[in-house]
Amino acid sequence: MNQRVFLSKTVRLTLLLLSMLLWGGCSTSTVENYPDRPISIICPWSVGGATDRTSRQVAVFLEQELGVPVNVINATGGRGVTGHSRGLKARPDGYTLAVITGELNMLHWQDLTSLTHQDAIPIMSLVDGAAAVFVQNDSPFQSMQEIQKYVKQNPGKLTATGTASGGIWHLALAGWLDFSGLKADDIKWIPMNGAGPSLQELASGGVDLVCCSLPEAKTLYESGQVRCLGVMAEEPLPEFKEVPTFISQGMNWNISGWNGLALPRDTPQPIVDKISNIMKKITSGEVVLQKKTFPEFMQAAGLSTRYRADKEFASFLKSNDQTLGKLLTSDAFSQMSSRGTGPLVFPGLLAIAICVIVVCLSVQKKVHALAPEVSSDTVTSQGIVNAALVLSGIVAYLLFAEKVGFVLTAGAILFLLLWKFGTRWWMSALITALFIPGIYTLFAQLLRVPLPRGFLGW
Amino acid sequence: MESTFITALQNITSPEVLLVIFLAAVYGLFVGSIPGLTATMAVALLIPLTFYLDNLSAIAAIVTLEACSIFAGDIPTTLVRIPGTPSSAAYTDDAYSLTQKGLHETSLGVSLVFSVAGGLFGALVLILAAPLLAKIAFQFTTYEYFWLYVLGLSCAAIVSTGSRLKGALALMIGLMFSTVGLSEVHSVPRFTFGFDELFTGINFIPAMIGLFGLSEVFRNCLTSKTDEKVQQLQSTLNSEDDHAVWKHLKPVFGGVLPQFWKRKFSWLRSSCIGATIGMIPGAGADIAAWISYAVSKKFSKTPEEYGKGSLDAVGDATSANNSALAGAWIPALVLGIPGDSVTAIVIGVLLMKNITPGPEIFSNPDQLVLVHGIYLTFILVNLLLIPLGFLAIRSGSQLVRVPRRILMPLILMFCVVGSYSINGSYFDVWVMLGMGLIGFTLEVFEIPLGPVVLGIILGGRLEQAFVQNLTKDDSFLSFFNRPISAGLGIFCLALWLVPLVMPFLRKKWQIKD
C-alpha cells in the first residue's frame, strides 16, 4: 500500500519535472527579454584591488538598473591573461561582461595571448590612474630631476618596483628612462605582484622607488610614510593637487593604467546598445544608490576616472595599443627581459631536490617503504567498479554540465551513484530530488556562486 | 579615550548592529563549512551589502564573517576530511583520525574552544598593542619573506607523520605543482603544454579538495567501505544520570575544559605565534597554523600521536589560525597595508566609506569610535561563537551517522561543486580530479598530503622572493644581510641540518666517553 502511494507520488513528481522541463524550454532567453537571468562580470584581477572595486561598484549599479543579479567573478592569474580570455571569449549573449585593463594592450605584444582590443566591444572606460613615482619618507631625492641626474651618474644602482616585469608601471618607468635618454635597465626592476606589496617593500627599505598610481598609495602617502615625486599626467590630479606633474618638472612624459567595461565580440547589437545606454546613465550620475551616484562612489574610493563611451573608448584603445606596443617592442625593453634568474632555475632546483630525496630514501634502504603497503582492508572487485563509477561520474559532469545544465547532469550522476552503491532506487531518487535543488538554491540563488547553465538556463 | 570606548560600546550594543552581527555569524558558519567557499569569497560576496549598512555594521559584519568561517572550516575537515579553508589543512589528519575513532564531537569541541580562546587573544593583542606592533610590517623585505616562507614550508615537512624525507618529498611535489602556469616574475608560461587554462596555474583550493576529499572517497570505494556504517563509539563519558541539557553539551564540551586547563601554556604560545605571523602582511592564518603545529609537536610529550589523532595538535593549530585573524588587522588599520586578503577588502570598504586607514584614524575621535567598535566586535563575536559553533557542531555531527554508501556520493557532489564554484571554471574540476588520483597514490606510498598543499600555496611566493632577492643582488650571501633575515635564515638552516649532523656528533661523544 505504502509502496503504491509512493509510486503515484513519484509519477506525479516526474510529471511535474517534465512540465517544468517543457516550460523551461519555452522560455529560452531571447534578445527581446534580455536580461532574464543573472549576469556575470569577469574581473581579471584579485579581490580588493582598484579594478575589483570598480567592477563591484559597476555590478551594484547595473543590478539596480537591469533588475537581475549581477555577480563579479575574479578570474585572476597569468598576469591578466586568464581573466581577459574568460571575459572576452565568453558566449556573446550579454550575460557575461568583461572588465578590461591596460594589460589587454600589452599581453599580445609580449606573445602571451592572441587576444587584442579588437576582440572586445568597448562600452565605457572607467578608471584612469596616471603612474606616479614614490620614494621612502627619508629618501634623499626631492624631485625627478635629482633621480635623473643620479641615475645618469650611477646606472644600475637604484632599484624600483610596483608590478611584475613588463607590467604597466614597469613600462611607465622604463619608458621615462628611455625618454630621458637612459637605458631601460639603468634602474633595476624588482618584480612584485601588485602595488600593495611593493609599497610595503618601499617602506621597509627593500627598494628605492615605487612606480604605481596615486590612489593605490593613498593610505601610505597621506600618512607620510612615502613621498610622491611626480605624477605622469597632463595636469595635476584633482585629489592630489600638491603632487607635481612630470611636465611641470620639464619632462613631457605621460602614461596611465586604465580599466573599462566591454562585451565579447559578436554580442547582438540591441544588447550592446542597452548596456551602453545604461552605463552612460550610470557614469553621468543620473542613477542614485544610497543617496550617492556612481562618480561620487568612485571619488570616495579615491579612484580617478575618465569616462569614455563607445567610439571614443574604441579610438583610445587603438592609440593606447600603439603607444604601448612601441614601448614593448623597443630595443631597450626587449634586451631587458632576457636578463636575470631564468624561469627554469627554480623548477630545476626542485627537480634536483626531488632526485636527491629519492636517492636518500633508497640509500637508507627504505626502498621497501616506498613500495605500496598491502593493508588489511583489501581491494575488492566491487570496490574497483565503484571507484571507476566515481571517476566516470566526474568526467561525465565535465562533459555534459555545460550543455545540459547543472541540475540535470548532477542529478543523473548522483542518482546513478547512490543506486549503484546499493541504495534502493526510490530512496536514491528521493535523496537526489532533495539534494540537487538544495545545492542549486544554496549556491546559485543564496550565495550567488554561478553553477553551469545548460540550454534550459539551470 | 574612555568616552569613545563607551560610545563604541553603546553603538555596538544597538539592536541593529547586534542583528547584523548575528546574521553575519550564521552566514559565516554556513559558508565556512562548505568546502570550496573561502572566508575571502564570503567577504567579497558581502561587499554590495556593506553599501547599505552604516560604517560600524559593515565592518562588524566582515569581522564576524571572517572569525566564524575560519572556525567553521574545521567542521568539514573533521567530519569528511575536506579542509573547509586552507588554514585547516595543517591538522586535517589529526581531526579526521579522531572522527574515525568516534571522537568527532570532542575534536570539534576542542577546535571551538581553542578557536575562541585564540581569537580572544588575537583581539587583545590588537587592542593593546596595535600601533606599537604595526611597525613589524615595515621590517619585512623580500629577504625576510623568503626565509619566512622557507620556515613555514620546513615546518610542514618536518612535522608530518612518518619519515622526514617523505615529508620533504611531499613538499617538493607541492612546490613543483606551484611552478605550473605563467610565472609572475618572469612573464613566461611554464609547463602549460599549450593549455590556456594552465596559465593561471594550479589553484590550491580544488587541489586541496581533491587531495584530501576525493582521495578519501576513492579509498572508501575501493575498500568497499561504502557498505558499512561508521562505528558509533558511544561516548564512555555519558552516564545515565546526566542532566538532560548536559547530555547534549557533554560530548562537545565534556573533555574540553580539562584539556584547555592542561594546555593553557601551549595555548598562549600558539596564540602568540598566530598573532605575530598574522601581523606580517602576506603571511596568514595558514602559515600560522603550520608553524604552531610544528612548535607544538616539538614541545609535546607525545609527539608520536601527532598526525594520528592528537587533540593537542588540533587545539594548538586552531588557536593559532584564529589569533592570526586579528593580527592581520594591525597593519591594515595602522598602516593601510592589508595583512591578508580579507583585510585587503576591508581597506577597500573603508575607503568607500571615506575612511582612510592609517595612523590618523587613532587620533580622529569619530574614527576612533569605529576602531573601538572593531575591537569590541572581535570580542563579542568570539563569545557568540561558543553557542553558535556548538549548534553547528551538533547539526554537522549528524553527517557521521549517514551510511557511507549515501555519504560518499554526496561528498563527491560537494567536491565537484566546491571546486567549480571558486572561479566558475571546469578546469578546476579537472584539477580536483587529478589531485584526487595523485592524493590517493601518495597515501598508498605513505607520503603525507599536508606539505603538498602548503607547497602549492606558498610555492609561487617563495619563488618570487627567491628571484627578487637574486635580482637585487647576485650573491646568496645577501640573503643574510639584514638582521631579521639573517636570524630567520640561520634558524631555517639549523632546522634541517641539526637532525642530519646530530647522529654523527652523538657517535663522536660516545667514543670520547
Coordinates of C-alpha atoms in Angstrom, one line a residue, chain A residues 47-48 52-53 56-57 60 64 73-79 81-82 85-86 89 110 112-113 159 164-166 188-193 196 199-201 203-207 215 218-220 222-223 225 289-290 292 297-302 339 341-351 353-354 357-358 360-361 364 366 369-373 377-380 382-384 386-388 390-391 393-395 397-399 401-403 406 410-411 413-414 417-418 421-424 427 431 435-436 439 442-443 446-453, chain B residues 27 30-31 34-35 37 40-41 44-45 47-48 51-53 135-143 145-146 163 165-166 168-169 172-173 175-176 178-179 182-191 196-197 199-200 214 217-219 221-227 281 334-338 341 344-345 347-349 351-354 356-360 404-414 416-418 420-427 429-430 432-433 437 444-447 459 461-464 466-474 476 482:
Chain A
V47 CA 39.7 40.9 -4.7
G48 CA 40.5 44.2 -3.0
D52 CA 38.0 44.7 -8.4
R53 CA 36.5 47.7 -6.5
R56 CA 31.9 45.6 -7.9
Q57 CA 30.7 49.2 -7.9
V60 CA 25.8 47.1 -7.9
Q64 CA 19.7 48.1 -9.8
I73 CA 33.9 36.7 -10.8
N74 CA 37.6 37.3 -10.1
A75 CA 39.4 35.2 -12.7
T76 CA 42.9 36.0 -11.6
G77 CA 46.3 34.9 -12.5
G78 CA 48.5 34.7 -15.6
R79 CA 49.1 38.4 -15.4
V81 CA 45.6 36.6 -19.4
T82 CA 43.1 34.3 -17.7
S85 CA 40.4 35.4 -22.1
R86 CA 37.4 34.3 -20.0
K89 CA 35.9 34.6 -25.2
Q110 CA 54.6 40.1 -25.3
L112 CA 51.3 35.9 -24.0
T113 CA 47.9 35.8 -25.7
T159 CA 66.1 49.5 -7.5
A164 CA 55.6 42.3 -12.4
S165 CA 58.3 42.7 -15.1
G166 CA 56.7 44.1 -18.2
K188 CA 66.8 47.7 -11.6
W189 CA 63.2 46.5 -11.7
I190 CA 62.3 44.0 -8.9
P191 CA 59.2 42.1 -10.0
M192 CA 56.3 42.2 -7.4
N193 CA 52.7 41.2 -7.7
G196 CA 50.4 46.9 -2.1
L199 CA 54.8 49.9 -1.2
Q200 CA 55.4 47.8 1.8
E201 CA 58.7 46.8 0.4
A203 CA 58.6 51.4 3.4
S204 CA 60.7 48.5 4.7
G205 CA 63.7 49.8 2.8
G206 CA 63.8 47.0 0.3
V207 CA 63.7 49.1 -2.8
P215 CA 45.1 56.1 -5.4
K218 CA 46.7 56.8 -0.9
T219 CA 47.0 55.5 2.7
L220 CA 50.7 55.4 2.9
E222 CA 48.6 60.5 3.3
S223 CA 50.1 59.2 6.5
Q225 CA 55.3 57.1 5.1
L289 CA 22.0 54.5 -5.0
Q290 CA 22.0 55.1 -1.3
K292 CA 25.2 58.6 -3.9
F297 CA 31.3 56.5 -5.1
M298 CA 34.4 56.3 -7.3
Q299 CA 35.6 59.6 -5.9
A300 CA 35.1 58.3 -2.3
A301 CA 37.1 55.3 -3.1
G302 CA 39.9 57.5 -4.3
R339 CA 68.2 39.2 -18.0
T341 CA 67.3 34.4 -13.0
G342 CA 65.7 32.4 -15.7
P343 CA 62.3 30.8 -15.4
L344 CA 63.6 27.3 -15.2
V345 CA 66.1 27.9 -12.4
F346 CA 63.6 27.3 -9.6
P347 CA 61.9 24.2 -11.1
G348 CA 65.4 22.9 -11.9
L349 CA 66.4 23.3 -8.2
L350 CA 63.3 21.5 -7.2
A351 CA 63.9 18.6 -9.6
A353 CA 66.0 18.2 -4.7
I354 CA 63.4 15.5 -5.6
I357 CA 65.5 12.8 -1.7
V358 CA 64.6 9.7 -3.8
C360 CA 68.4 9.2 0.0
L361 CA 65.3 7.1 0.5
Q364 CA 68.6 4.5 3.6
K366 CA 63.9 2.4 2.8
A369 CA 59.0 1.8 2.5
L370 CA 58.3 3.3 -0.9
A371 CA 56.5 0.2 -2.1
P372 CA 52.7 0.2 -1.7
E373 CA 51.8 -1.4 1.6
D377 CA 41.4 -3.6 4.0
T378 CA 41.9 -5.3 0.7
V379 CA 40.6 -4.0 -2.5
T380 CA 37.5 -5.9 -3.7
Q382 CA 33.1 -4.4 -6.3
G383 CA 35.3 -1.6 -5.0
I384 CA 37.1 -1.2 -8.3
N386 CA 32.6 1.7 -7.6
A387 CA 35.8 3.7 -7.9
A388 CA 35.5 3.6 -11.7
V390 CA 33.1 7.8 -9.2
L391 CA 35.7 8.6 -11.8
G393 CA 30.8 10.4 -12.8
I394 CA 33.2 13.3 -12.6
V395 CA 34.2 13.0 -16.2
Y397 CA 29.9 16.1 -15.3
L398 CA 32.8 17.8 -17.0
L399 CA 31.5 16.7 -20.4
A401 CA 27.3 20.1 -17.4
E402 CA 27.8 23.0 -19.7
K403 CA 25.3 21.7 -22.3
F406 CA 23.8 21.6 -13.5
A410 CA 24.4 16.4 -11.3
G411 CA 21.0 14.8 -10.6
I413 CA 25.1 11.3 -11.7
L414 CA 24.1 11.4 -8.1
L417 CA 26.0 6.6 -7.9
L418 CA 23.6 6.2 -5.0
F421 CA 26.3 1.8 -4.3
G422 CA 23.3 -0.1 -3.0
T423 CA 20.7 2.4 -2.0
R424 CA 17.2 1.4 -3.2
M427 CA 15.4 6.3 -1.9
I431 CA 17.8 12.0 -1.9
F435 CA 19.8 17.4 -2.5
I436 CA 20.4 18.7 -6.0
I439 CA 22.6 22.8 -3.6
L442 CA 22.2 27.4 -1.9
F443 CA 24.9 28.2 -4.4
L446 CA 21.6 32.4 -2.0
L447 CA 25.3 32.6 -2.3
R448 CA 25.3 33.8 -5.9
V449 CA 28.0 31.5 -7.0
P450 CA 27.5 30.6 -10.6
L451 CA 26.8 26.9 -11.5
P452 CA 26.8 25.5 -15.0
R453 CA 23.8 26.6 -17.0
Chain B
Y27 CA 26.3 33.2 7.2
F30 CA 27.5 28.3 6.8
V31 CA 29.9 29.4 4.1
I34 CA 31.0 24.3 2.7
P35 CA 34.3 23.2 1.1
L37 CA 33.8 28.6 -0.3
T40 CA 37.7 35.8 1.4
M41 CA 34.9 34.8 -1.0
A44 CA 33.7 39.6 -1.2
L45 CA 30.1 38.5 -1.6
I47 CA 30.6 43.9 -0.2
P48 CA 27.5 45.0 -2.1
F51 CA 26.9 49.9 0.9
Y52 CA 23.6 49.7 2.7
L53 CA 25.0 49.4 6.1
K135 CA 56.0 48.6 12.7
I136 CA 56.8 44.9 12.4
A137 CA 55.3 45.0 8.9
F138 CA 58.0 47.5 7.9
Q139 CA 60.7 45.1 9.0
F140 CA 59.9 42.7 6.2
T141 CA 61.6 42.9 2.8
T142 CA 61.8 40.2 0.2
Y143 CA 64.8 38.7 2.1
Y145 CA 59.8 36.9 3.3
F146 CA 61.9 34.3 1.7
S163 CA 59.8 9.8 7.7
L165 CA 62.4 12.5 4.0
K166 CA 59.0 11.6 2.8
A168 CA 60.4 16.7 2.2
L169 CA 59.4 14.7 -0.9
M172 CA 58.9 19.3 -3.3
I173 CA 56.0 17.7 -5.2
L175 CA 56.4 23.2 -4.9
M176 CA 56.7 21.6 -8.3
S178 CA 53.2 25.6 -8.0
T179 CA 55.6 26.3 -10.8
L182 CA 52.6 31.8 -16.1
S183 CA 55.5 32.8 -13.9
E184 CA 54.5 36.1 -12.3
V185 CA 58.1 37.2 -12.0
H186 CA 59.3 36.2 -15.5
S187 CA 56.1 36.6 -17.5
V188 CA 56.9 33.3 -19.1
P189 CA 54.5 30.4 -19.3
R190 CA 55.8 27.1 -17.8
F191 CA 54.6 23.6 -18.1
D196 CA 45.3 28.3 -22.0
E197 CA 43.7 27.3 -18.7
F199 CA 48.3 29.8 -17.5
T200 CA 46.6 30.6 -14.2
L214 CA 38.3 12.9 -3.3
V217 CA 36.1 8.9 -1.5
F218 CA 38.3 6.7 -3.7
R219 CA 39.7 4.8 -0.8
C221 CA 35.0 2.9 -2.6
L222 CA 38.0 0.7 -3.3
T223 CA 37.9 -1.0 0.1
S224 CA 34.1 -1.4 -0.2
K225 CA 33.8 0.6 3.0
T226 CA 30.7 2.1 1.3
D227 CA 28.8 -0.9 2.8
P281 CA 51.5 41.1 5.5
V334 CA 47.5 51.3 11.4
L335 CA 49.4 51.5 8.1
G336 CA 46.8 50.8 5.5
I337 CA 48.7 47.7 4.4
P338 CA 46.5 44.6 4.2
S341 CA 43.1 39.0 1.5
A344 CA 42.6 44.0 1.6
I345 CA 38.8 44.0 1.1
I347 CA 40.6 48.6 3.3
G348 CA 38.5 48.9 0.1
V349 CA 35.3 49.1 2.1
L351 CA 37.9 53.9 1.6
M352 CA 34.5 53.6 0.1
K353 CA 33.1 55.0 3.4
N354 CA 35.5 57.9 3.3
T356 CA 41.5 56.2 5.1
P357 CA 43.2 53.7 7.3
G358 CA 46.4 55.0 8.7
P359 CA 47.8 56.5 11.9
E360 CA 45.2 59.3 11.9
R404 CA 28.7 5.7 3.7
R405 CA 27.0 4.4 0.6
I406 CA 24.9 7.6 0.7
L407 CA 27.5 9.9 2.2
M408 CA 30.2 9.2 -0.4
P409 CA 28.2 10.2 -3.5
L410 CA 27.1 13.3 -1.6
I411 CA 30.7 14.2 -0.7
L412 CA 31.6 13.7 -4.3
M413 CA 29.0 16.2 -5.4
F414 CA 30.3 18.7 -2.9
V416 CA 32.7 18.8 -7.8
V417 CA 30.5 21.8 -6.9
G418 CA 33.0 23.2 -4.5
Y420 CA 33.8 24.5 -9.7
S421 CA 32.4 27.4 -7.8
I422 CA 35.7 29.1 -6.8
N423 CA 36.3 30.5 -10.3
G424 CA 33.4 29.0 -12.2
S425 CA 35.9 27.0 -14.2
Y426 CA 35.6 23.4 -15.4
F427 CA 39.4 23.3 -15.4
V429 CA 37.2 20.3 -11.6
W430 CA 39.8 18.6 -13.7
M432 CA 40.4 18.4 -8.4
L433 CA 40.0 15.0 -10.2
L437 CA 44.1 10.4 -8.0
V444 CA 49.4 4.4 -0.7
F445 CA 53.1 5.2 -0.6
E446 CA 52.6 6.8 2.9
I447 CA 53.6 10.2 1.7
G459 CA 55.5 27.9 -3.9
R461 CA 55.5 33.4 -3.3
L462 CA 58.7 31.5 -2.4
E463 CA 60.0 31.5 -5.9
Q464 CA 59.1 35.2 -6.3
F466 CA 63.9 34.0 -4.4
V467 CA 64.0 35.7 -7.8
Q468 CA 63.5 39.1 -6.3
N469 CA 66.5 38.6 -3.9
L470 CA 68.7 37.4 -6.7
T471 CA 67.7 40.4 -8.9
K472 CA 68.6 42.8 -6.2
D473 CA 72.0 41.1 -5.6
D474 CA 73.5 38.2 -7.4
F476 CA 73.5 34.2 -2.0
R482 CA 69.7 42.1 7.3

